[in-house]
PDB file of C-alpha atoms in Angstrom:
ATOM      1  CA  LYS W  21      -6.120 -20.012 -10.186  1.00  0.00           C
ATOM      2  CA  ALA W  22      -6.412 -22.559  -7.242  1.00  0.00           C
ATOM      3  CA  THR W  23      -3.819 -20.798  -5.189  1.00  0.00           C
ATOM      4  CA  TYR W  24      -6.117 -17.611  -5.120  1.00  0.00           C
ATOM      5  CA  GLN W  25      -8.742 -19.919  -2.989  1.00  0.00           C
ATOM      6  CA  ASN W  26      -5.998 -21.019  -0.453  1.00  0.00           C
ATOM      7  CA  GLY W  27      -6.173 -19.017   2.838  1.00  0.00           C
ATOM      8  CA  ARG W  28      -8.459 -16.373   1.605  1.00  0.00           C
ATOM      9  CA  LEU W  29     -11.046 -14.198   3.336  1.00  0.00           C
ATOM     10  CA  LYS W  30     -14.471 -15.396   3.790  1.00  0.00           C
ATOM     11  CA  ASP W  31     -17.680 -13.829   4.950  1.00  0.00           C
ATOM     12  CA  LYS W  32     -20.180 -15.472   7.487  1.00  0.00           C
ATOM     13  CA  TRP W  33     -21.821 -17.397   4.604  1.00  0.00           C
ATOM     14  CA  ASN W  34     -18.369 -18.819   3.648  1.00  0.00           C
ATOM     15  CA  ASN W  35     -18.256 -16.881   0.334  1.00  0.00           C
ATOM     16  CA  PHE W  36     -14.897 -15.652  -0.816  1.00  0.00           C
ATOM     17  CA  VAL W  37     -14.398 -11.805  -0.301  1.00  0.00           C
ATOM     18  CA  THR W  38     -12.356  -9.317  -2.258  1.00  0.00           C
ATOM     19  CA  ALA W  39     -12.360  -5.595  -2.991  1.00  0.00           C
ATOM     20  CA  PRO W  40     -15.392  -4.612  -4.850  1.00  0.00           C
ATOM     21  CA  TRP W  41     -13.255  -3.405  -7.780  1.00  0.00           C
ATOM     22  CA  MET W  42     -11.412  -6.778  -8.086  1.00  0.00           C
ATOM     23  CA  VAL W  43     -14.296  -9.030  -8.014  1.00  0.00           C
ATOM     24  CA  LYS W  44     -14.319  -9.638 -11.745  1.00  0.00           C
ATOM     25  CA  TRP W  45     -10.640 -10.761 -11.568  1.00  0.00           C
ATOM     26  CA  ASN W  46     -11.478 -13.759  -9.240  1.00  0.00           C
ATOM     27  CA  ALA W  47      -8.680 -12.599  -6.970  1.00  0.00           C
ATOM     28  CA  TRP W  48      -9.892 -12.974  -3.418  1.00  0.00           C
ATOM     29  CA  TRP W  49      -8.020 -11.345  -0.807  1.00  0.00           C
ATOM     30  CA  GLY W  50      -5.874 -13.434   1.576  1.00  0.00           C
ATOM     31  CA  CYS W  51      -6.391 -13.735   5.384  1.00  0.00           C
ATOM     32  CA  VAL W  52      -3.754 -12.584   7.698  1.00  0.00           C
ATOM     33  CA  ASN W  53      -4.850 -15.366  10.200  1.00  0.00           C
ATOM     34  CA  SER W  54      -4.391 -18.065   7.810  1.00  0.00           C
ATOM     35  CA  PRO W  55      -1.291 -20.081   8.330  1.00  0.00           C
ATOM     36  CA  GLU W  56      -1.642 -21.198   4.899  1.00  0.00           C
ATOM     37  CA  TYR W  57      -1.613 -17.616   3.311  1.00  0.00           C
ATOM     38  CA  GLN W  58       0.879 -16.568   5.681  1.00  0.00           C
ATOM     39  CA  ASP W  59       3.456 -19.176   4.067  1.00  0.00           C
ATOM     40  CA  THR W  60       2.347 -18.048   0.708  1.00  0.00           C
ATOM     41  CA  PHE W  61       2.836 -14.368   1.356  1.00  0.00           C
ATOM     42  CA  LEU W  62       6.252 -15.271   2.935  1.00  0.00           C
ATOM     43  CA  LYS W  63       7.147 -17.600   0.123  1.00  0.00           C
ATOM     44  CA  TYR W  64       6.660 -14.914  -2.681  1.00  0.00           C
ATOM     45  CA  ALA W  65       8.518 -12.242  -0.406  1.00  0.00           C
ATOM     46  CA  LYS W  66      11.479 -14.366  -0.519  1.00  0.00           C
ATOM     47  CA  LYS W  67      11.258 -14.929  -4.419  1.00  0.00           C
ATOM     48  CA  MET W  68      11.524 -10.973  -4.766  1.00  0.00           C
ATOM     49  CA  ILE W  69      14.492 -10.863  -2.409  1.00  0.00           C
ATOM     50  CA  ASP W  70      16.278 -13.664  -4.367  1.00  0.00           C
ATOM     51  CA  GLY W  71      15.453 -11.397  -7.426  1.00  0.00           C
ATOM     52  CA  GLY W  72      17.254  -8.479  -5.960  1.00  0.00           C
ATOM     53  CA  ALA W  73      14.527  -6.266  -4.589  1.00  0.00           C
ATOM     54  CA  ASP W  74      15.856  -3.867  -2.246  1.00  0.00           C
ATOM     55  CA  TYR W  75      12.169  -3.347  -0.258  1.00  0.00           C
ATOM     56  CA  LEU W  76       8.902  -4.385  -0.641  1.00  0.00           C
ATOM     57  CA  GLN W  77       5.614  -2.529  -1.221  1.00  0.00           C
ATOM     58  CA  MET W  78       2.231  -3.354   0.022  1.00  0.00           C
ATOM     59  CA  ASP W  79      -0.496  -1.857  -2.163  1.00  0.00           C
ATOM     60  CA  ASP W  80      -3.639  -2.449   0.125  1.00  0.00           C
ATOM     61  CA  PRO W  81      -1.939  -2.633   3.345  1.00  0.00           C
ATOM     62  CA  GLY W  82      -5.222  -2.514   5.440  1.00  0.00           C
ATOM     63  CA  MET W  83      -6.081  -6.284   4.450  1.00  0.00           C
ATOM     64  CA  ASN W  84      -8.515  -7.942   6.878  1.00  0.00           C
ATOM     65  CA  ALA W  85      -9.011  -4.443   8.601  1.00  0.00           C
ATOM     66  CA  ARG W  86      -9.877  -3.062   5.533  1.00  0.00           C
ATOM     67  CA  ALA W  87     -12.175  -6.109   4.353  1.00  0.00           C
ATOM     68  CA  THR W  88     -14.443  -5.502   7.342  1.00  0.00           C
ATOM     69  CA  ALA W  89     -16.495  -3.159   5.185  1.00  0.00           C
ATOM     70  CA  TRP W  90     -17.171  -6.092   2.811  1.00  0.00           C
ATOM     71  CA  GLY W  91     -18.277  -8.519   5.545  1.00  0.00           C
ATOM     72  CA  ALA W  92     -14.836 -10.439   6.233  1.00  0.00           C
ATOM     73  CA  CYS W  93     -13.598 -12.339   7.602  1.00  0.00           C
ATOM     74  CA  TYR W  94     -15.244 -15.438   9.333  1.00  0.00           C
ATOM     75  CA  CYS W  95     -13.035 -18.050   8.003  1.00  0.00           C
ATOM     76  CA  GLU W  96     -12.117 -20.899  10.236  1.00  0.00           C
ATOM     77  CA  HIS W  97      -8.922 -19.406  11.273  1.00  0.00           C
ATOM     78  CA  CYS W  98     -10.214 -15.950  12.255  1.00  0.00           C
ATOM     79  CA  VAL W  99     -13.194 -17.758  14.220  1.00  0.00           C
ATOM     80  CA  ALA W 100     -10.496 -19.529  16.027  1.00  0.00           C
ATOM     81  CA  GLU W 101      -8.128 -16.842  17.020  1.00  0.00           C
ATOM     82  CA  ALA W 102     -11.229 -14.631  18.149  1.00  0.00           C
ATOM     83  CA  THR W 103     -12.466 -17.613  20.358  1.00  0.00           C
ATOM     84  CA  LYS W 104      -9.039 -17.971  21.719  1.00  0.00           C
ATOM     85  CA  ALA W 105      -9.028 -14.124  22.457  1.00  0.00           C
ATOM     86  CA  GLY W 106     -12.483 -13.996  23.913  1.00  0.00           C
ATOM     87  CA  VAL W 107     -13.635 -11.714  21.159  1.00  0.00           C
ATOM     88  CA  SER W 108     -17.083 -11.399  19.512  1.00  0.00           C
ATOM     89  CA  LEU W 109     -16.583 -11.066  15.748  1.00  0.00           C
ATOM     90  CA  GLU W 110     -20.269  -9.752  15.581  1.00  0.00           C
ATOM     91  CA  HIS W 111     -19.148  -7.027  17.861  1.00  0.00           C
ATOM     92  CA  ASP W 112     -15.534  -6.465  17.573  1.00  0.00           C
ATOM     93  CA  MET W 113     -14.701  -7.364  14.179  1.00  0.00           C
ATOM     94  CA  GLN W 114     -12.716  -4.217  13.342  1.00  0.00           C
ATOM     95  CA  THR W 115     -10.611  -3.982  16.350  1.00  0.00           C
ATOM     96  CA  PHE W 116      -9.908  -7.797  16.287  1.00  0.00           C
ATOM     97  CA  GLN W 117      -8.860  -7.369  12.378  1.00  0.00           C
ATOM     98  CA  GLU W 118      -6.807  -4.475  13.285  1.00  0.00           C
ATOM     99  CA  SER W 119      -4.703  -6.273  15.729  1.00  0.00           C
ATOM    100  CA  SER W 120      -4.336  -9.259  13.615  1.00  0.00           C
ATOM    101  CA  VAL W 121      -2.944  -7.151  10.558  1.00  0.00           C
ATOM    102  CA  ILE W 122      -0.505  -5.526  13.117  1.00  0.00           C
ATOM    103  CA  LYS W 123       0.567  -9.144  14.508  1.00  0.00           C
ATOM    104  CA  PHE W 124       0.781 -10.077  10.484  1.00  0.00           C
ATOM    105  CA  TYR W 125       3.088  -7.610   9.653  1.00  0.00           C
ATOM    106  CA  SER W 126       5.231  -7.462  12.605  1.00  0.00           C
ATOM    107  CA  THR W 127       5.862 -11.310  12.450  1.00  0.00           C
ATOM    108  CA  PHE W 128       6.614 -11.138   8.668  1.00  0.00           C
ATOM    109  CA  SER W 129       8.934  -8.182   8.853  1.00  0.00           C
ATOM    110  CA  LYS W 130      11.034 -10.230  11.458  1.00  0.00           C
ATOM    111  CA  LYS W 131      10.975 -13.441   9.172  1.00  0.00           C
ATOM    112  CA  ILE W 132      11.979 -11.715   6.015  1.00  0.00           C
ATOM    113  CA  ASP W 133      14.650  -9.524   7.671  1.00  0.00           C
ATOM    114  CA  ALA W 134      16.256 -13.001   9.045  1.00  0.00           C
ATOM    115  CA  TYR W 135      15.980 -14.430   5.447  1.00  0.00           C
ATOM    116  CA  ALA W 136      17.525 -11.380   3.756  1.00  0.00           C
ATOM    117  CA  GLY W 137      20.158 -11.164   6.570  1.00  0.00           C
ATOM    118  CA  ARG W 138      19.272  -7.482   6.566  1.00  0.00           C
ATOM    119  CA  HIS W 139      16.390  -4.908   7.371  1.00  0.00           C
ATOM    120  CA  VAL W 140      14.005  -5.213   4.455  1.00  0.00           C
ATOM    121  CA  ALA W 141      12.294  -1.815   4.307  1.00  0.00           C
ATOM    122  CA  LEU W 142       8.579  -2.058   3.777  1.00  0.00           C
ATOM    123  CA  SER W 143       6.385   0.654   2.048  1.00  0.00           C
ATOM    124  CA  LEU W 144       2.797   0.756   2.095  1.00  0.00           C
ATOM    125  CA  ASN W 145       0.169   2.484  -0.212  1.00  0.00           C
ATOM    126  CA  ASN W 146      -1.212   5.226   2.065  1.00  0.00           C
ATOM    127  CA  PHE W 147      -3.582   6.681  -0.440  1.00  0.00           C
ATOM    128  CA  ASN W 148      -2.785  10.301  -0.598  1.00  0.00           C
ATOM    129  CA  GLY W 149      -0.443  10.156   2.180  1.00  0.00           C
ATOM    130  CA  SER W 150      -3.161   9.275   4.772  1.00  0.00           C
ATOM    131  CA  SER W 151      -1.631   8.050   8.366  1.00  0.00           C
ATOM    132  CA  ASP W 152      -3.344   5.891  10.572  1.00  0.00           C
ATOM    133  CA  TYR W 153      -2.586   2.761  13.025  1.00  0.00           C
ATOM    134  CA  LEU W 154      -0.314   1.181  10.147  1.00  0.00           C
ATOM    135  CA  ASN W 155       2.366   3.938  10.313  1.00  0.00           C
ATOM    136  CA  ASN W 156       4.898   2.469  12.674  1.00  0.00           C
ATOM    137  CA  LEU W 157       4.774  -1.035  10.667  1.00  0.00           C
ATOM    138  CA  PHE W 158       6.197   0.409   7.472  1.00  0.00           C
ATOM    139  CA  ASP W 159       9.495   2.561   6.612  1.00  0.00           C
ATOM    140  CA  PHE W 160       7.723   4.822   4.094  1.00  0.00           C
ATOM    141  CA  GLY W 161       4.654   5.495   2.145  1.00  0.00           C
ATOM    142  CA  MET W 162       4.483   5.267  -1.548  1.00  0.00           C
ATOM    143  CA  ALA W 163       0.991   5.841  -2.952  1.00  0.00           C
ATOM    144  CA  GLU W 164      -1.220   7.998  -5.626  1.00  0.00           C
ATOM    145  CA  LEU W 165      -2.101  11.574  -4.945  1.00  0.00           C
ATOM    146  CA  SER W 166      -5.418  12.518  -6.518  1.00  0.00           C
ATOM    147  CA  LYS W 167      -6.125  16.036  -7.717  1.00  0.00           C
ATOM    148  CA  ASP W 168      -8.461  16.798  -5.005  1.00  0.00           C
ATOM    149  CA  HIS W 169      -5.553  16.736  -2.538  1.00  0.00           C
ATOM    150  CA  ALA W 170      -2.705  18.101  -4.717  1.00  0.00           C
ATOM    151  CA  ASN W 171      -2.461  21.458  -3.221  1.00  0.00           C
ATOM    152  CA  VAL W 172      -0.041  23.143  -0.769  1.00  0.00           C
ATOM    153  CA  ALA W 173      -2.013  22.473   2.552  1.00  0.00           C
ATOM    154  CA  ASP W 174      -2.885  18.991   1.744  1.00  0.00           C
ATOM    155  CA  ILE W 175       0.446  18.015   0.856  1.00  0.00           C
ATOM    156  CA  TYR W 176       2.466  19.546   3.479  1.00  0.00           C
ATOM    157  CA  GLU W 177       0.028  18.427   6.324  1.00  0.00           C
ATOM    158  CA  LYS W 178      -0.029  14.921   5.175  1.00  0.00           C
ATOM    159  CA  ILE W 179       3.738  14.420   4.823  1.00  0.00           C
ATOM    160  CA  ILE W 180       4.329  16.210   8.102  1.00  0.00           C
ATOM    161  CA  LYS W 181       1.615  13.908  10.051  1.00  0.00           C
ATOM    162  CA  PHE W 182       2.975  10.729   8.525  1.00  0.00           C
ATOM    163  CA  ASN W 183       6.295  11.699   9.452  1.00  0.00           C
ATOM    164  CA  LYS W 184       8.064   9.246   7.229  1.00  0.00           C
ATOM    165  CA  PRO W 185       9.306   9.351   3.835  1.00  0.00           C
ATOM    166  CA  GLN W 186       6.513   9.825   1.344  1.00  0.00           C
ATOM    167  CA  ILE W 187       6.799   9.151  -2.465  1.00  0.00           C
ATOM    168  CA  TYR W 188       3.723  10.306  -4.605  1.00  0.00           C
ATOM    169  CA  THR W 189       2.771   9.191  -8.099  1.00  0.00           C
ATOM    170  CA  TYR W 190       0.703  12.034  -9.642  1.00  0.00           C
ATOM    171  CA  THR W 191      -1.190  11.885 -12.929  1.00  0.00           C
ATOM    172  CA  ASP W 192      -2.059  15.036 -14.835  1.00  0.00           C
ATOM    173  CA  ALA W 193      -1.675  16.071 -18.406  1.00  0.00           C
ATOM    174  CA  ASP W 194      -1.461  19.763 -17.392  1.00  0.00           C
ATOM    175  CA  ILE W 195       2.467  20.009 -17.428  1.00  0.00           C
ATOM    176  CA  ASN W 196       2.486  23.157 -15.515  1.00  0.00           C
ATOM    177  CA  ASN W 197       0.345  21.891 -12.640  1.00  0.00           C
ATOM    178  CA  THR W 198       2.474  18.870 -12.359  1.00  0.00           C
ATOM    179  CA  ARG W 199       5.462  21.287 -12.135  1.00  0.00           C
ATOM    180  CA  ARG W 200       3.838  22.911  -9.114  1.00  0.00           C
ATOM    181  CA  ILE W 201       3.061  19.557  -7.441  1.00  0.00           C
ATOM    182  CA  ILE W 202       6.466  18.081  -7.896  1.00  0.00           C
ATOM    183  CA  ALA W 203       7.941  21.442  -6.294  1.00  0.00           C
ATOM    184  CA  THR W 204       5.549  21.587  -3.516  1.00  0.00           C
ATOM    185  CA  ALA W 205       6.055  17.898  -2.611  1.00  0.00           C
ATOM    186  CA  TYR W 206       9.965  18.338  -2.404  1.00  0.00           C
ATOM    187  CA  ALA W 207       9.478  21.708  -0.612  1.00  0.00           C
ATOM    188  CA  SER W 208       7.664  19.738   1.720  1.00  0.00           C
ATOM    189  CA  GLY W 209      10.101  17.200   2.291  1.00  0.00           C
ATOM    190  CA  GLY W 210       8.255  14.553   0.067  1.00  0.00           C
ATOM    191  CA  HIS W 211       9.031  12.933  -3.234  1.00  0.00           C
ATOM    192  CA  ILE W 212       7.137  12.862  -6.622  1.00  0.00           C
ATOM    193  CA  ILE W 213       7.781   9.840  -8.830  1.00  0.00           C
ATOM    194  CA  VAL W 214       9.137  11.218 -12.392  1.00  0.00           C
ATOM    195  CA  PRO W 215       5.829  11.591 -14.500  1.00  0.00           C
ATOM    196  CA  TYR W 216       6.890   9.120 -17.096  1.00  0.00           C
ATOM    197  CA  ASP W 217       4.420   6.225 -18.541  1.00  0.00           C
ATOM    198  CA  VAL W 218       1.875   7.156 -15.938  1.00  0.00           C
ATOM    199  CA  TYR W 219      -1.614   5.692 -16.144  1.00  0.00           C
ATOM    200  CA  ASN W 220      -4.302   8.354 -17.069  1.00  0.00           C
ATOM    201  CA  PRO W 221      -7.777   7.442 -16.818  1.00  0.00           C
ATOM    202  CA  ASN W 222      -8.839  10.043 -18.809  1.00  0.00           C
ATOM    203  CA  GLY W 223      -6.750   9.376 -21.812  1.00  0.00           C
ATOM    204  CA  GLU W 224      -3.367   8.076 -23.145  1.00  0.00           C
ATOM    205  CA  ARG W 225      -0.819   7.294 -20.554  1.00  0.00           C
ATOM    206  CA  ILE W 226       1.383  10.314 -20.070  1.00  0.00           C
ATOM    207  CA  PHE W 227       5.070  10.313 -20.932  1.00  0.00           C
ATOM    208  CA  GLY W 228       6.770  13.469 -19.301  1.00  0.00           C
ATOM    209  CA  LYS W 229       9.773  14.639 -21.603  1.00  0.00           C
ATOM    210  CA  PRO W 230      12.849  15.564 -20.079  1.00  0.00           C
ATOM    211  CA  LYS W 231      12.315  19.246 -21.372  1.00  0.00           C
ATOM    212  CA  ASP W 232       9.229  19.560 -19.019  1.00  0.00           C
ATOM    213  CA  TYR W 233      10.863  18.370 -15.614  1.00  0.00           C
ATOM    214  CA  ALA W 234      14.512  17.757 -15.992  1.00  0.00           C
ATOM    215  CA  ASP W 235      15.310  21.267 -14.501  1.00  0.00           C
ATOM    216  CA  LEU W 236      13.252  20.262 -11.327  1.00  0.00           C
ATOM    217  CA  TYR W 237      14.846  16.916 -10.660  1.00  0.00           C
ATOM    218  CA  GLY W 238      18.155  18.167 -11.701  1.00  0.00           C
ATOM    219  CA  PHE W 239      17.697  20.818  -8.612  1.00  0.00           C
ATOM    220  CA  VAL W 240      16.671  18.058  -6.070  1.00  0.00           C
ATOM    221  CA  ARG W 241      19.496  15.914  -7.452  1.00  0.00           C
ATOM    222  CA  ALA W 242      22.120  18.793  -6.872  1.00  0.00           C
ATOM    223  CA  MET W 243      20.717  19.730  -3.421  1.00  0.00           C
ATOM    224  CA  ASP W 244      19.951  16.236  -1.987  1.00  0.00           C
ATOM    225  CA  ASN W 245      22.429  16.712   0.897  1.00  0.00           C
ATOM    226  CA  LYS W 246      19.884  19.858   1.841  1.00  0.00           C
ATOM    227  CA  LEU W 247      16.777  18.105   1.189  1.00  0.00           C
ATOM    228  CA  ASP W 248      17.110  15.076   3.851  1.00  0.00           C
TER     229      ASP W 248
END
């Protein structure tokens, strides 16, 4: 439990900060400007590489930049870095933290590549396939696709705009609709993870059956040389 308090985001009153939906877990978000958190992040990434991981996924990639909405970060490291750069955290927090996040991933990527002796691909959770300043720091996107964005126009536009491989997870108990979304994603140049053992907030987990989806994925596999 103590490690969740080392190198963490803090507000101006020195309180730990985390995502609103994670408060009950007491799992405070790490600060990208903290040397302690940087070391912890790299240490666990090395463990994953040692365990055979091919790539690494970052679930909430915005880190400090996203946490500005929750009052972060005013930890000693952010204050020191901002002072050194002549930046006011009161007026330029968002810009400062976006730059901090970019620096963090750029440095981390070089270190983990050197450790692995190869390029370790990094993916980000770009919810619904959104694209922003983080695009160039990651090799591909892997994210949830919500029902209100599960349509031809949104899927096509977001995959094209992201301009990198995009993998979606999609939750829908409606088999026919799920089939349409799978087909749409692949026709747009993207991917949908096979809907098997999918979290369903509205009921029991969804376990797709081969008879419902095997023809679609079989088609994709058979045509993979034409779906690059």
